[in-house]
Amino acid sequence: MEYLFLFAERVVANLKSELVSNKESIGHYSFDKCLIYNSSLEISFKNDMSVIRCNLSVHPLDMPWKLRVSIDDISLDSEYEIFPNLLKSPNTLGNELSNKLAKDIVIALRGNIK
Amino acid sequence: MQSCGSGALNTLITNPILTERLKQTDEGKVFLEVWPTISTTIDLAQISTELLTSFVKNSKSVSNVLSDLPEAEAKRLDDLIAKSDEVLVKRGVGAAYAGSVFKVGDNIAGKIIVQVKAGINGKIAVIGRKMDGHVNEAINSLQSQGKQVEAFNDVFQSGKSFNIDGANYSWQEIVDDFGNINGKYSTNSDGWIIDEELPNTLMYKANQKWVQKLLDDGYEIIDIGYPINNNTPSVFYNMELNVIFP
């Protein structure tokens, strides 16, 4: 379970940083919540208009694991495959993936604004 | 005392066309097996739960055939089913045929039922190839309808303990073991526990225990199969199917 905390921390930190850096073009988003259960996590950021959600289940019946991202309940096309060694390396592989995830979310938000 | 009276429903014994039609289905055969006991008993309360449940469930399953009984006898049969059900409810078994509410092809939250195992305790368990966005959604939908439901996930298993190979483990210990932090199980280069090793994990053994509990306690088990665009096999799901629907 601890590895979910460490990975979630990377997602929250990178996404927060990317949202703040791009606030002029996408508007202000605030961290809403990060819920970690035994085998799943849910992270959300929001503002008055919309909600960004990241969900991951590492249940054995959900293998291969994929992190799902949605903006206002519309799923992003990209899929983020999460494998055990990535979760066990939050500062390298986990950080890399969460960085890409954060950038993709900002691109999607810019697309929504256009 | 729930008496059914003697000599009721002679047509079931004397009409060869009707008995032949009943023999054409498994449910009809079971009905004909339990019928002599049920129809001649003085007090239904003396009949075992297993036999009463079998009678009620199978009577319902062959109701299309039994509807050809003469009107008076059909009504007496209905009364007998209702009285049997009353006995079962008093025993805390619940409506004996409540588990037959769902059938193959029914839709729960957009998921199509592919198999159903009838239950006797009024509770429903859902299985399928995927939890997130699949089984979990079906479960949420059933819960919103006021059904007593269960699934093999955090929501229903957190706080429970499982006796595995003589030792008790919490759900969290089982999840952590599956995380394989200490490299207890053989993995591939991405860290996935290899298929041959999965049956040795506490998670797999807990899953087996859970499935056995569903069968022992008489849950109605609904299988919603694979989600759209995902037909990847799962060692866990295959085990569930092999045990529940052999």
CSV table of C-alpha atoms in Angstrom, one decimal:
chain,number,residue,atom,x,y,z
A,1,MET,CA,0.0,0.0,0.0
A,2,GLU,CA,2.9,2.4,0.8
A,3,TYR,CA,4.0,2.5,-2.8
A,4,LEU,CA,0.6,4.0,-3.7
A,5,PHE,CA,1.2,6.8,-1.3
A,6,LEU,CA,4.6,7.5,-2.9
A,7,PHE,CA,3.3,7.4,-6.4
A,8,ALA,CA,0.3,9.5,-5.5
A,9,GLU,CA,2.6,12.1,-4.0
A,10,ARG,CA,4.5,12.4,-7.3
A,11,VAL,CA,1.2,12.7,-9.3
A,12,VAL,CA,-0.1,15.4,-7.0
A,13,ALA,CA,3.2,17.3,-6.9
A,14,ASN,CA,3.8,17.3,-10.7
A,15,LEU,CA,0.2,18.0,-11.6
A,16,LYS,CA,0.0,20.9,-9.1
A,17,SER,CA,3.3,22.4,-10.4
A,18,GLU,CA,2.1,22.1,-14.0
A,19,LEU,CA,-1.3,23.6,-13.3
A,20,VAL,CA,0.2,26.5,-11.4
A,21,SER,CA,2.8,27.1,-14.2
A,22,ASN,CA,0.1,27.3,-16.8
A,23,LYS,CA,-2.6,29.2,-14.8
A,24,GLU,CA,-2.6,32.1,-17.2
A,25,SER,CA,-3.7,29.9,-20.1
A,26,ILE,CA,-5.9,27.3,-18.4
A,27,GLY,CA,-7.2,29.2,-15.3
A,28,HIS,CA,-6.7,28.4,-11.6
A,29,TYR,CA,-7.1,24.9,-10.4
A,30,SER,CA,-6.7,23.8,-6.8
A,31,PHE,CA,-5.9,20.5,-5.2
A,32,ASP,CA,-9.1,18.9,-4.1
A,33,LYS,CA,-8.3,15.5,-2.7
A,34,CYS,CA,-6.1,12.4,-2.7
A,35,LEU,CA,-7.9,9.3,-1.5
A,36,ILE,CA,-5.8,6.1,-1.1
A,37,TYR,CA,-7.6,2.8,-0.4
A,38,ASN,CA,-5.8,-0.6,0.0
A,39,SER,CA,-5.7,-1.2,-3.7
A,40,SER,CA,-6.8,2.0,-5.4
A,41,LEU,CA,-6.2,5.8,-5.5
A,42,GLU,CA,-8.2,8.8,-6.5
A,43,ILE,CA,-6.8,12.2,-7.0
A,44,SER,CA,-8.7,15.3,-8.0
A,45,PHE,CA,-8.0,19.0,-8.7
A,46,LYS,CA,-10.8,21.4,-9.4
A,47,ASN,CA,-12.0,25.0,-9.9
A,48,ASP,CA,-15.5,26.5,-10.1
A,49,MET,CA,-16.0,25.2,-13.6
A,50,SER,CA,-14.4,21.8,-13.9
A,51,VAL,CA,-12.8,18.8,-12.2
A,52,ILE,CA,-9.7,16.8,-13.1
A,53,ARG,CA,-9.8,13.2,-11.8
A,54,CYS,CA,-7.0,10.6,-11.8
A,55,ASN,CA,-8.0,7.0,-10.8
A,56,LEU,CA,-5.9,4.0,-10.4
A,57,SER,CA,-6.8,0.5,-9.3
A,58,VAL,CA,-4.1,-2.1,-8.6
A,59,HIS,CA,-6.6,-4.8,-7.9
A,60,PRO,CA,-5.5,-8.2,-9.3
A,61,LEU,CA,-8.6,-8.3,-11.5
A,62,ASP,CA,-7.7,-4.9,-13.0
A,63,MET,CA,-4.3,-6.1,-14.3
A,64,PRO,CA,-2.8,-4.8,-16.5
A,65,TRP,CA,-3.2,-1.6,-14.4
A,66,LYS,CA,-4.0,1.7,-16.1
A,67,LEU,CA,-4.2,5.1,-14.6
A,68,ARG,CA,-7.4,6.8,-15.9
A,69,VAL,CA,-7.7,10.6,-16.3
A,70,SER,CA,-10.9,12.4,-16.9
A,71,ILE,CA,-11.8,16.1,-17.1
A,72,ASP,CA,-15.4,16.8,-16.2
A,73,ASP,CA,-16.1,13.1,-16.5
A,74,ILE,CA,-14.7,12.9,-20.1
A,75,SER,CA,-11.8,10.4,-20.3
A,76,LEU,CA,-8.6,11.5,-21.9
A,77,ASP,CA,-7.6,9.4,-24.9
A,78,SER,CA,-4.1,8.6,-23.5
A,79,GLU,CA,-3.7,5.5,-21.4
A,80,TYR,CA,-1.1,5.4,-18.7
A,81,GLU,CA,0.1,1.9,-18.0
A,82,ILE,CA,1.2,1.3,-14.5
A,83,PHE,CA,3.4,-1.7,-13.8
A,84,PRO,CA,4.8,-2.9,-10.4
A,85,ASN,CA,8.3,-1.7,-11.0
A,86,LEU,CA,7.1,1.8,-11.8
A,87,LEU,CA,5.2,1.9,-8.5
A,88,LYS,CA,8.3,0.7,-6.7
A,89,SER,CA,10.4,3.5,-8.3
A,90,PRO,CA,8.4,6.6,-7.5
A,91,ASN,CA,11.3,9.0,-7.9
A,92,THR,CA,12.4,7.7,-11.3
A,93,LEU,CA,9.8,5.8,-13.4
A,94,GLY,CA,6.9,7.1,-11.3
A,95,ASN,CA,8.1,10.7,-11.5
A,96,GLU,CA,8.6,10.4,-15.3
A,97,LEU,CA,5.1,9.1,-15.9
A,98,SER,CA,3.4,11.6,-13.6
A,99,ASN,CA,5.3,14.4,-15.3
A,100,LYS,CA,4.0,13.3,-18.7
A,101,LEU,CA,0.5,12.9,-17.2
A,102,ALA,CA,0.6,16.5,-15.9
A,103,LYS,CA,1.7,17.9,-19.3
A,104,ASP,CA,-1.0,15.9,-21.1
A,105,ILE,CA,-3.6,17.2,-18.8
A,106,VAL,CA,-2.6,20.8,-19.4
A,107,ILE,CA,-2.6,20.2,-23.2
A,108,ALA,CA,-6.1,18.8,-22.9
A,109,LEU,CA,-7.3,21.8,-20.8
A,110,ARG,CA,-5.9,24.2,-23.4
A,111,GLY,CA,-7.8,22.2,-26.0
A,112,ASN,CA,-11.0,22.6,-24.0
A,113,ILE,CA,-10.5,26.3,-23.8
A,114,LYS,CA,-10.0,26.7,-27.6
B,1,MET,CA,-47.8,-25.6,11.7
B,2,GLN,CA,-47.7,-25.3,7.9
B,3,SER,CA,-49.8,-28.3,6.7
B,4,CYS,CA,-50.1,-29.0,3.0
B,5,GLY,CA,-52.9,-31.6,3.3
B,6,SER,CA,-52.9,-35.0,1.8
B,7,GLY,CA,-53.8,-36.1,-1.7
B,8,ALA,CA,-53.1,-32.7,-3.2
B,9,LEU,CA,-52.2,-32.3,-6.9
B,10,ASN,CA,-52.7,-35.8,-8.1
B,11,THR,CA,-52.4,-34.6,-11.7
B,12,LEU,CA,-48.6,-34.3,-11.2
B,13,ILE,CA,-48.4,-38.0,-10.5
B,14,THR,CA,-51.1,-39.3,-12.8
B,15,ASN,CA,-50.7,-37.2,-15.9
B,16,PRO,CA,-47.9,-38.8,-18.0
B,17,ILE,CA,-47.7,-35.8,-20.5
B,18,LEU,CA,-47.0,-33.4,-17.7
B,19,THR,CA,-44.4,-35.6,-15.9
B,20,GLU,CA,-42.7,-36.2,-19.3
B,21,ARG,CA,-42.5,-32.4,-19.9
B,22,LEU,CA,-41.0,-31.9,-16.4
B,23,LYS,CA,-38.4,-34.6,-17.1
B,24,GLN,CA,-37.1,-32.6,-20.0
B,25,THR,CA,-35.3,-30.0,-17.8
B,26,ASP,CA,-33.0,-30.4,-14.9
B,27,GLU,CA,-35.2,-28.2,-12.8
B,28,GLY,CA,-38.2,-30.3,-13.7
B,29,LYS,CA,-36.4,-33.5,-12.7
B,30,VAL,CA,-35.5,-32.1,-9.3
B,31,PHE,CA,-39.0,-30.9,-8.9
B,32,LEU,CA,-40.3,-34.4,-9.5
B,33,GLU,CA,-37.8,-35.8,-7.0
B,34,VAL,CA,-38.8,-33.5,-4.2
B,35,TRP,CA,-42.5,-33.5,-4.9
B,36,PRO,CA,-43.4,-36.8,-3.3
B,37,THR,CA,-41.9,-35.6,0.1
B,38,ILE,CA,-43.4,-32.1,-0.1
B,39,SER,CA,-46.9,-33.3,-1.2
B,40,THR,CA,-47.3,-35.9,1.5
B,41,THR,CA,-45.9,-34.1,4.5
B,42,ILE,CA,-48.2,-33.0,7.2
B,43,ASP,CA,-46.0,-30.1,8.5
B,44,LEU,CA,-43.7,-28.2,6.1
B,45,ALA,CA,-41.7,-27.0,9.1
B,46,GLN,CA,-40.4,-30.5,9.5
B,47,ILE,CA,-38.9,-30.4,6.0
B,48,SER,CA,-35.2,-29.5,5.7
B,49,THR,CA,-34.2,-26.1,4.5
B,50,GLU,CA,-32.3,-27.6,1.5
B,51,LEU,CA,-35.4,-29.6,0.4
B,52,LEU,CA,-37.8,-26.6,0.8
B,53,THR,CA,-35.4,-24.3,-1.0
B,54,SER,CA,-35.1,-26.8,-3.9
B,55,PHE,CA,-38.8,-27.2,-4.1
B,56,VAL,CA,-39.5,-23.4,-4.2
B,57,LYS,CA,-36.7,-22.6,-6.6
B,58,ASN,CA,-37.5,-25.4,-9.0
B,59,SER,CA,-41.2,-24.9,-8.9
B,60,LYS,CA,-40.6,-21.4,-10.1
B,61,SER,CA,-38.3,-22.5,-12.8
B,62,VAL,CA,-40.9,-24.9,-14.3
B,63,SER,CA,-43.8,-22.6,-13.7
B,64,ASN,CA,-44.5,-22.6,-17.5
B,65,VAL,CA,-45.2,-26.4,-17.3
B,66,LEU,CA,-47.0,-26.3,-14.0
B,67,SER,CA,-49.3,-23.6,-15.4
B,68,ASP,CA,-51.0,-26.4,-17.4
B,69,LEU,CA,-52.3,-27.9,-14.2
B,70,PRO,CA,-56.1,-27.7,-13.6
B,71,GLU,CA,-56.9,-24.3,-12.0
B,72,ALA,CA,-57.7,-25.7,-8.6
B,73,GLU,CA,-54.6,-27.7,-8.4
B,74,ALA,CA,-52.4,-24.8,-9.7
B,75,LYS,CA,-53.8,-22.7,-6.9
B,76,ARG,CA,-53.0,-25.3,-4.3
B,77,LEU,CA,-49.5,-25.6,-5.7
B,78,ASP,CA,-49.1,-21.8,-5.4
B,79,ASP,CA,-50.3,-22.0,-1.8
B,80,LEU,CA,-47.8,-24.7,-1.1
B,81,ILE,CA,-44.9,-22.6,-2.6
B,82,ALA,CA,-46.0,-19.6,-0.5
B,83,LYS,CA,-46.2,-21.6,2.7
B,84,SER,CA,-42.8,-23.2,2.0
B,85,ASP,CA,-41.4,-19.7,1.5
B,86,GLU,CA,-42.9,-18.6,4.8
B,87,VAL,CA,-41.1,-21.4,6.6
B,88,LEU,CA,-37.8,-20.4,4.9
B,89,VAL,CA,-38.2,-16.8,5.8
B,90,LYS,CA,-38.9,-17.8,9.5
B,91,ARG,CA,-35.6,-19.7,9.4
B,92,GLY,CA,-33.8,-16.6,8.2
B,93,VAL,CA,-33.1,-17.9,4.8
B,94,GLY,CA,-35.1,-15.2,3.1
B,95,ALA,CA,-37.2,-15.5,0.0
B,96,ALA,CA,-36.0,-18.8,-1.5
B,97,TYR,CA,-36.3,-17.7,-5.0
B,98,ALA,CA,-35.2,-14.1,-4.5
B,99,GLY,CA,-31.9,-15.2,-6.1
B,100,SER,CA,-33.6,-15.8,-9.3
B,101,VAL,CA,-34.4,-12.2,-10.0
B,102,PHE,CA,-31.6,-11.9,-12.5
B,103,LYS,CA,-31.2,-13.9,-15.7
B,104,VAL,CA,-28.6,-14.2,-18.5
B,105,GLY,CA,-28.9,-11.2,-20.8
B,106,ASP,CA,-30.2,-8.8,-18.2
B,107,ASN,CA,-28.4,-5.5,-18.0
B,108,ILE,CA,-27.0,-4.0,-14.8
B,109,ALA,CA,-25.6,-0.4,-15.3
B,110,GLY,CA,-24.9,-1.2,-18.9
B,111,LYS,CA,-23.2,-4.6,-18.1
B,112,ILE,CA,-24.7,-7.7,-19.6
B,113,ILE,CA,-25.1,-10.7,-17.4
B,114,VAL,CA,-23.5,-13.8,-19.0
B,115,GLN,CA,-24.0,-16.3,-16.2
B,116,VAL,CA,-26.1,-16.6,-13.0
B,117,LYS,CA,-25.9,-19.0,-10.2
B,118,ALA,CA,-29.1,-19.0,-8.2
B,119,GLY,CA,-28.8,-18.3,-4.4
B,120,ILE,CA,-30.8,-18.9,-1.3
B,121,ASN,CA,-29.8,-16.3,1.2
B,122,GLY,CA,-31.1,-13.2,-0.6
B,123,LYS,CA,-27.6,-11.7,-1.1
B,124,ILE,CA,-25.9,-11.1,-4.4
B,125,ALA,CA,-22.3,-11.2,-5.4
B,126,VAL,CA,-21.0,-9.9,-8.7
B,127,ILE,CA,-17.9,-11.2,-10.5
B,128,GLY,CA,-16.3,-10.2,-13.8
B,129,ARG,CA,-13.0,-9.8,-15.6
B,130,LYS,CA,-12.5,-6.2,-14.3
B,131,MET,CA,-13.4,-4.4,-11.1
B,132,ASP,CA,-12.7,-0.7,-11.9
B,133,GLY,CA,-15.5,0.6,-14.1
B,134,HIS,CA,-17.1,-2.8,-14.5
B,135,VAL,CA,-17.9,-5.0,-11.5
B,136,ASN,CA,-17.7,-1.9,-9.2
B,137,GLU,CA,-20.3,-0.1,-11.3
B,138,ALA,CA,-22.7,-3.0,-11.3
B,139,ILE,CA,-22.3,-3.3,-7.6
B,140,ASN,CA,-23.0,0.4,-7.1
B,141,SER,CA,-26.1,0.1,-9.2
B,142,LEU,CA,-27.4,-2.9,-7.3
B,143,GLN,CA,-26.7,-1.1,-4.0
B,144,SER,CA,-28.7,1.9,-5.1
B,145,GLN,CA,-31.6,-0.5,-5.7
B,146,GLY,CA,-31.4,-1.6,-2.1
B,147,LYS,CA,-29.9,-5.0,-2.8
B,148,GLN,CA,-27.5,-6.7,-0.4
B,149,VAL,CA,-24.4,-7.1,-2.5
B,150,GLU,CA,-20.8,-8.1,-2.2
B,151,ALA,CA,-17.6,-8.1,-4.4
B,152,PHE,CA,-14.0,-9.0,-3.9
B,153,ASN,CA,-12.7,-5.5,-3.5
B,154,ASP,CA,-11.5,-3.0,-0.9
B,155,VAL,CA,-15.0,-1.8,-0.1
B,156,PHE,CA,-16.3,-5.2,1.0
B,157,GLN,CA,-13.1,-6.9,2.2
B,158,SER,CA,-11.4,-4.2,4.2
B,159,GLY,CA,-11.7,-5.0,7.9
B,160,LYS,CA,-12.2,-8.7,7.2
B,161,SER,CA,-9.7,-11.4,7.9
B,162,PHE,CA,-9.0,-14.6,5.9
B,163,ASN,CA,-7.7,-17.9,7.3
B,164,ILE,CA,-5.1,-19.0,4.8
B,165,ASP,CA,-3.0,-22.1,5.3
B,166,GLY,CA,-3.7,-22.0,9.0
B,167,ALA,CA,-2.9,-18.3,9.6
B,168,ASN,CA,-5.2,-15.3,9.8
B,169,TYR,CA,-4.4,-12.3,7.5
B,170,SER,CA,-6.1,-8.9,7.2
B,171,TRP,CA,-7.1,-7.6,3.8
B,172,GLN,CA,-4.3,-5.1,4.1
B,173,GLU,CA,-1.7,-7.8,4.7
B,174,ILE,CA,-3.1,-9.6,1.6
B,175,VAL,CA,-2.9,-6.5,-0.6
B,176,ASP,CA,0.6,-5.8,0.7
B,177,ASP,CA,1.7,-9.3,0.0
B,178,PHE,CA,0.5,-8.9,-3.5
B,179,GLY,CA,2.6,-5.7,-3.8
B,180,ASN,CA,5.5,-8.2,-3.6
B,181,ILE,CA,7.8,-5.5,-2.1
B,182,ASN,CA,10.2,-8.0,-0.7
B,183,GLY,CA,10.4,-10.0,-3.9
B,184,LYS,CA,8.7,-13.1,-2.4
B,185,TYR,CA,7.2,-14.1,-5.8
B,186,SER,CA,8.9,-14.5,-9.1
B,187,THR,CA,8.3,-11.7,-11.6
B,188,ASN,CA,9.0,-10.6,-15.1
B,189,SER,CA,11.1,-7.6,-16.1
B,190,ASP,CA,8.2,-5.2,-15.4
B,191,GLY,CA,7.7,-6.6,-12.0
B,192,TRP,CA,4.5,-8.5,-12.7
B,193,ILE,CA,4.2,-11.7,-10.7
B,194,ILE,CA,4.3,-14.5,-13.3
B,195,ASP,CA,1.1,-16.4,-13.9
B,196,GLU,CA,2.6,-19.7,-12.5
B,197,GLU,CA,3.3,-18.0,-9.2
B,198,LEU,CA,0.0,-16.2,-8.8
B,199,PRO,CA,-1.8,-19.2,-7.2
B,200,ASN,CA,0.8,-19.0,-4.4
B,201,THR,CA,-0.1,-15.5,-3.5
B,202,LEU,CA,-2.2,-14.7,-0.4
B,203,MET,CA,-4.5,-12.6,-2.8
B,204,TYR,CA,-5.3,-15.7,-4.9
B,205,LYS,CA,-5.9,-17.8,-1.9
B,206,ALA,CA,-8.1,-15.1,-0.3
B,207,ASN,CA,-10.0,-15.0,-3.6
B,208,GLN,CA,-10.5,-18.7,-3.5
B,209,LYS,CA,-11.8,-18.5,0.1
B,210,TRP,CA,-14.2,-15.7,-0.9
B,211,VAL,CA,-15.6,-17.7,-3.7
B,212,GLN,CA,-16.1,-20.7,-1.5
B,213,LYS,CA,-17.9,-18.5,1.1
B,214,LEU,CA,-20.3,-17.4,-1.6
B,215,LEU,CA,-21.1,-21.0,-2.5
B,216,ASP,CA,-21.4,-22.2,1.1
B,217,ASP,CA,-23.6,-19.3,2.2
B,218,GLY,CA,-25.9,-19.5,-0.9
B,219,TYR,CA,-25.2,-16.1,-2.5
B,220,GLU,CA,-26.8,-15.5,-5.9
B,221,ILE,CA,-23.7,-15.0,-8.1
B,222,ILE,CA,-23.9,-12.8,-11.2
B,223,ASP,CA,-21.1,-13.0,-13.8
B,224,ILE,CA,-20.9,-10.0,-16.0
B,225,GLY,CA,-17.9,-11.3,-18.0
B,226,TYR,CA,-15.4,-9.2,-19.8
B,227,PRO,CA,-15.7,-5.5,-20.3
B,228,ILE,CA,-15.9,-4.1,-23.9
B,229,ASN,CA,-12.5,-4.1,-25.6
B,230,ASN,CA,-10.8,-6.3,-23.0
B,231,ASN,CA,-10.6,-10.0,-23.5
B,232,THR,CA,-7.2,-10.5,-21.7
B,233,PRO,CA,-7.4,-13.7,-19.6
B,234,SER,CA,-7.0,-13.4,-15.9
B,235,VAL,CA,-5.8,-16.2,-13.6
B,236,PHE,CA,-8.0,-14.8,-10.8
B,237,TYR,CA,-11.2,-14.6,-12.9
B,238,ASN,CA,-10.6,-18.0,-14.5
B,239,MET,CA,-10.3,-19.5,-11.1
B,240,GLU,CA,-13.6,-17.9,-10.0
B,241,LEU,CA,-15.4,-19.2,-13.1
B,242,ASN,CA,-14.0,-22.7,-12.7
B,243,VAL,CA,-15.2,-22.9,-9.1
B,244,ILE,CA,-18.6,-21.2,-9.5
B,245,PHE,CA,-19.6,-22.4,-13.0
B,246,PRO,CA,-17.6,-25.7,-13.4
